Amino acid sequence: MATMNSDDRERTRATLALALLSLIWGYNWVVMKIGLSFAGPFDFSALRFVLGAACLLPFMYRFRQPVRPARDQWWPLVILGVMLAANFGLTMTALKWSGVGRIAVIVYTMPFWVLLFARIALDEKLSRIQVLAVSIAAAGLIVLVAPWQLGGAALAGLMAVAAGASWGASVVFVKTLQKRHATGSMLIAFWQMAIAAPLLGAIGWAIDPQPVQWGAGLLLTVAYVGILATGVAWMLFYYALRRLTAGMAGIGTLATPVIGAFAAWLHLGERPAPLEFAGMALIVLALAILSLPSLRRP
């Protein structure tokens, strides 16, 4: 009977870590929706990032990552913090107004925005398969947003589109930053959250002043999104990424919006209409097409 060597065991553990990560991030969409019943979109996101930044600090010290940025890194980090605040302010507001599965899938169009912005800012060429994936995703996005329908649902869809676009823009901005400076991912993540938290709190106080309902419900949801979905999940992602191909990691995170939609169906009773389901299926198909070629890359 054949026994597993150390490399096989590491890959098995990494695959299990990736599966757990997808479950945590997928169910996180349901938890965020529940959390909005205790706090507004901006206040809830601010609390999340305060806790998330605090959770990252021990890992940064454990892996001997610098906490203080260099002098010329401050302004890029401030810009990234503003982008993160925009991303989650739009995401959580859209989530408040619309269904979990629909918003999760629209926001996860981020990879396509990365391709488009990288084409503009970094002059990166699009392959034929990338053009195909972007075209399919665009069709799914039009079906999901349904701009021909007036009302809160259409506005929420447009906010989710803007959230995915701001996420994609921040990824391209990080790529340009890391080309100029040797900036670690943990340092970027920490300062993004540390800058976004007070900014979101100030925006919430200025434009959406609603009382925070302190209690067990709020504390549990914030603990989930701040500790599990931010601190623990990012460590699982780094662990898996170091032991699997980037393509496998991409396929694993592809399951996140699917799990989010399925969890919302089970937990919240949200059943997408046939047209919404078709749009979601098109975007997930496009994400799969985009991820498949990278399965062979280390």
Coordinates of C-alpha atoms in Angstrom, one line a residue:
M1 CA 0.0 0.0 0.0
A2 CA 1.5 3.3 -1.1
T3 CA 2.1 6.0 1.6
M4 CA 1.9 9.7 1.1
N5 CA 5.3 11.5 1.1
S6 CA 5.8 14.9 2.7
D7 CA 5.0 16.9 -0.5
D8 CA 1.7 15.0 -1.0
R9 CA 0.7 15.7 2.6
E10 CA 1.5 19.4 2.2
R11 CA -0.6 19.6 -0.9
T12 CA -3.4 17.8 0.8
R13 CA -3.3 20.2 3.8
A14 CA -3.1 23.1 1.4
T15 CA -6.2 21.9 -0.5
L16 CA -8.1 21.5 2.7
A17 CA -7.0 25.0 3.8
L18 CA -8.3 26.3 0.5
A19 CA -11.6 24.5 0.9
L20 CA -12.0 25.9 4.4
L21 CA -11.1 29.4 3.1
S22 CA -13.8 29.2 0.4
L23 CA -16.4 28.2 3.1
I24 CA -15.4 31.1 5.4
W25 CA -15.4 33.7 2.6
G26 CA -18.6 32.3 1.0
Y27 CA -20.6 32.3 4.3
N28 CA -19.1 35.7 5.1
W29 CA -21.6 37.2 2.7
V30 CA -24.5 35.9 4.7
V31 CA -22.9 37.1 8.0
M32 CA -22.4 40.6 6.5
K33 CA -26.1 40.7 5.5
I34 CA -27.1 39.7 9.0
G35 CA -24.7 42.3 10.5
L36 CA -26.4 45.1 8.7
S37 CA -29.5 44.5 10.9
F38 CA -27.3 45.8 13.9
A39 CA -25.3 48.6 12.3
G40 CA -25.2 50.7 9.1
P41 CA -23.0 49.7 6.1
F42 CA -20.2 52.2 7.0
D43 CA -20.2 51.6 10.8
F44 CA -20.2 47.8 10.3
S45 CA -17.3 48.0 7.8
A46 CA -15.3 50.3 10.1
L47 CA -15.7 47.9 13.1
R48 CA -14.6 45.0 10.8
F49 CA -11.4 46.7 9.7
V50 CA -10.5 47.8 13.3
L51 CA -10.7 44.2 14.3
G52 CA -9.1 42.9 11.1
A53 CA -6.1 45.2 11.4
A54 CA -5.6 44.2 15.1
C55 CA -5.7 40.5 14.0
L56 CA -3.0 41.0 11.4
L57 CA -0.5 42.5 13.8
P58 CA 0.4 39.2 15.6
F59 CA 1.0 37.5 12.2
M60 CA 3.2 40.4 11.1
Y61 CA 5.3 40.1 14.2
R62 CA 5.4 36.3 13.9
F63 CA 6.6 36.4 10.3
R64 CA 8.9 39.4 11.0
Q65 CA 7.1 41.7 8.5
P66 CA 7.7 45.5 8.9
V67 CA 4.8 47.5 10.4
R68 CA 6.0 51.0 9.7
P69 CA 6.1 51.9 6.0
A70 CA 8.9 53.8 4.4
R71 CA 8.4 57.6 4.0
D72 CA 7.7 57.3 0.2
Q73 CA 5.1 54.6 0.8
W74 CA 2.6 56.6 2.9
W75 CA 0.7 58.3 0.1
P76 CA 0.2 55.1 -2.0
L77 CA -1.1 53.4 1.2
V78 CA -3.5 56.3 1.9
I79 CA -4.8 55.9 -1.7
L80 CA -5.2 52.2 -1.2
G81 CA -7.0 52.8 2.1
V82 CA -9.5 55.2 0.3
M83 CA -10.0 52.5 -2.4
L84 CA -10.8 49.9 0.3
A85 CA -13.2 52.2 2.0
A86 CA -15.0 52.9 -1.4
N87 CA -15.1 49.2 -2.1
F88 CA -16.7 48.1 1.1
G89 CA -18.9 51.2 1.5
L90 CA -20.4 50.4 -1.9
T91 CA -20.5 46.7 -1.3
M92 CA -22.2 46.9 2.1
T93 CA -24.7 49.5 0.9
A94 CA -25.6 47.3 -2.2
L95 CA -25.9 44.3 0.1
K96 CA -28.3 46.2 2.3
W97 CA -30.6 46.9 -0.7
S98 CA -30.3 43.7 -2.6
G99 CA -29.9 39.9 -2.3
V100 CA -26.6 38.3 -1.2
G101 CA -26.0 36.0 -4.2
R102 CA -26.6 38.7 -6.7
I103 CA -24.3 41.2 -5.1
A104 CA -21.6 38.6 -4.3
V105 CA -21.3 37.5 -7.9
I106 CA -21.3 41.1 -9.3
V107 CA -18.5 42.2 -6.9
Y108 CA -16.5 39.1 -7.8
T109 CA -16.2 40.4 -11.4
M110 CA -13.0 42.1 -9.9
P111 CA -10.7 39.9 -12.1
F112 CA -12.2 41.3 -15.3
W113 CA -11.7 44.9 -14.1
V114 CA -8.1 44.0 -13.3
L115 CA -7.6 42.8 -16.9
L116 CA -9.2 46.0 -18.3
F117 CA -7.3 48.4 -16.0
A118 CA -4.0 46.5 -16.5
R119 CA -4.5 46.9 -20.2
I120 CA -4.9 50.7 -19.8
A121 CA -2.4 51.4 -17.0
L122 CA 0.2 48.7 -17.5
D123 CA -0.2 48.0 -21.3
E124 CA -0.8 44.3 -20.6
K125 CA -2.2 42.6 -23.7
L126 CA -5.4 40.5 -23.5
S127 CA -5.3 36.9 -24.8
R128 CA -8.1 35.5 -26.9
I129 CA -9.4 33.4 -23.9
Q130 CA -9.3 36.5 -21.7
V131 CA -11.3 38.5 -24.3
L132 CA -13.9 35.6 -24.4
A133 CA -14.1 35.5 -20.6
V134 CA -14.6 39.3 -20.4
S135 CA -17.3 39.2 -23.1
I136 CA -19.2 36.4 -21.3
A137 CA -18.9 38.3 -17.9
A138 CA -20.1 41.5 -19.5
A139 CA -23.2 39.7 -20.8
G140 CA -23.8 38.2 -17.3
L141 CA -23.3 41.6 -15.7
I142 CA -25.9 43.3 -17.9
V143 CA -28.4 40.6 -17.1
L144 CA -27.7 40.9 -13.4
V145 CA -27.7 44.7 -13.1
A146 CA -30.8 45.0 -15.4
P147 CA -30.3 48.7 -16.1
W148 CA -33.7 48.7 -17.9
Q149 CA -35.4 48.3 -14.5
L150 CA -35.6 51.4 -12.4
G151 CA -35.5 51.2 -8.7
G152 CA -33.3 50.2 -5.7
A153 CA -32.3 46.8 -7.2
A154 CA -30.8 48.4 -10.3
L155 CA -29.0 51.0 -8.1
A156 CA -27.7 48.3 -5.8
G157 CA -26.4 46.4 -8.9
L158 CA -24.6 49.5 -10.1
M159 CA -23.0 50.0 -6.7
A160 CA -21.8 46.4 -6.7
V161 CA -20.3 47.0 -10.2
A162 CA -18.5 50.1 -8.8
A163 CA -17.3 48.0 -5.8
G164 CA -15.8 45.4 -8.1
A165 CA -14.2 48.1 -10.3
S166 CA -12.6 49.8 -7.3
W167 CA -11.4 46.4 -6.0
G168 CA -9.8 45.8 -9.5
A169 CA -8.3 49.2 -9.6
S170 CA -6.7 48.7 -6.2
V171 CA -5.2 45.4 -7.4
V172 CA -3.6 47.1 -10.4
F173 CA -2.4 50.0 -8.1
V174 CA -0.8 47.4 -5.8
K175 CA 1.0 45.9 -8.8
T176 CA 2.4 49.3 -9.8
L177 CA 3.4 50.0 -6.2
Q178 CA 5.2 46.7 -5.7
K179 CA 7.1 47.3 -9.0
R180 CA 8.5 50.5 -7.5
H181 CA 9.0 49.4 -3.8
A182 CA 9.5 46.1 -2.1
T183 CA 6.2 46.4 -0.2
G184 CA 4.9 43.3 1.5
S185 CA 1.3 42.2 1.2
M186 CA 0.7 42.1 4.9
L187 CA 1.9 45.7 5.3
I188 CA -0.4 46.8 2.5
A189 CA -3.4 44.9 4.0
F190 CA -2.7 46.2 7.5
W191 CA -2.5 49.9 6.5
Q192 CA -5.4 49.6 4.1
M193 CA -7.6 48.5 6.9
A194 CA -6.1 51.0 9.4
I195 CA -6.8 53.9 7.1
A196 CA -10.2 52.7 5.8
A197 CA -11.7 52.1 9.3
P198 CA -11.7 55.8 10.5
L199 CA -12.7 57.0 7.0
L200 CA -15.7 54.7 6.9
G201 CA -16.7 55.7 10.4
A202 CA -16.5 59.4 9.5
I203 CA -18.6 58.8 6.3
G204 CA -21.2 56.9 8.3
W205 CA -21.4 59.6 10.9
A206 CA -21.8 62.3 8.2
I207 CA -24.2 60.7 5.7
D208 CA -25.8 57.7 7.4
P209 CA -26.1 58.5 11.1
Q210 CA -28.0 55.5 12.6
P211 CA -27.5 54.1 16.1
V212 CA -25.4 50.9 16.4
Q213 CA -27.3 48.2 18.2
W214 CA -24.6 46.9 20.6
G215 CA -25.2 43.3 21.7
A216 CA -24.3 39.7 21.1
G217 CA -25.6 39.7 17.5
L218 CA -23.3 42.6 16.5
L219 CA -20.3 41.2 18.4
L220 CA -20.7 37.8 16.8
T221 CA -21.0 39.0 13.2
V222 CA -18.1 41.5 13.6
A223 CA -16.0 38.8 15.2
Y224 CA -16.7 36.5 12.2
V225 CA -15.9 39.0 9.5
G226 CA -13.0 40.6 11.4
I227 CA -11.3 37.5 12.9
L228 CA -12.3 34.6 10.6
A229 CA -12.9 36.3 7.3
T230 CA -10.0 38.7 7.6
G231 CA -7.2 37.5 9.9
V232 CA -7.6 33.7 9.7
A233 CA -8.8 33.5 6.1
W234 CA -5.8 35.5 4.8
M235 CA -3.4 33.2 6.6
L236 CA -5.2 30.2 5.0
F237 CA -4.9 31.8 1.6
Y238 CA -1.1 32.5 2.0
Y239 CA -0.6 29.0 3.3
A240 CA -2.4 27.5 0.3
L241 CA -0.8 29.8 -2.2
R242 CA 2.7 28.8 -1.1
R243 CA 1.9 25.1 -1.7
L244 CA -0.4 25.0 -4.7
T245 CA -0.3 26.6 -8.1
A246 CA -1.8 30.1 -8.5
G247 CA -4.4 28.6 -10.8
M248 CA -5.6 26.1 -8.1
A249 CA -5.8 29.0 -5.6
G250 CA -7.8 30.9 -8.1
I251 CA -10.2 28.1 -8.8
G252 CA -10.6 27.6 -5.0
T253 CA -11.6 31.3 -4.4
L254 CA -13.9 31.0 -7.5
A255 CA -16.2 29.0 -5.2
T256 CA -16.7 31.9 -2.8
P257 CA -19.6 33.7 -4.6
V258 CA -21.2 30.4 -5.4
I259 CA -21.1 29.3 -1.8
G260 CA -22.3 32.8 -0.8
A261 CA -25.3 32.5 -3.1
F262 CA -26.1 28.9 -1.9
A263 CA -25.7 29.9 1.7
A264 CA -28.1 32.8 1.2
W265 CA -30.6 30.4 -0.3
L266 CA -30.4 28.0 2.6
H267 CA -30.0 30.5 5.5
L268 CA -32.0 33.5 4.3
G269 CA -34.4 31.9 1.9
E270 CA -33.1 34.1 -1.1
R271 CA -34.0 32.3 -4.3
P272 CA -32.7 34.1 -7.4
A273 CA -35.2 34.6 -10.3
P274 CA -34.5 32.6 -13.5
L275 CA -33.0 35.7 -15.2
E276 CA -30.8 36.5 -12.2
F277 CA -29.6 32.9 -12.1
A278 CA -28.7 33.0 -15.7
G279 CA -26.6 36.1 -15.2
M280 CA -24.9 34.6 -12.2
A281 CA -24.1 31.4 -14.2
L282 CA -22.6 33.5 -17.0
I283 CA -20.2 35.3 -14.6
V284 CA -19.2 32.1 -12.8
L285 CA -18.6 30.5 -16.2
A286 CA -16.4 33.5 -17.3
L287 CA -14.4 33.3 -14.0
A288 CA -13.8 29.5 -14.6
I289 CA -12.6 30.2 -18.2
L290 CA -10.3 32.9 -16.9
S291 CA -8.8 30.6 -14.2
L292 CA -8.3 27.4 -16.2
P293 CA -5.2 28.4 -18.2
S294 CA -3.4 29.3 -15.0
L295 CA -3.8 25.8 -13.6
R296 CA -0.5 24.7 -15.3
R297 CA 1.4 27.8 -14.0
P298 CA 3.5 27.5 -10.8

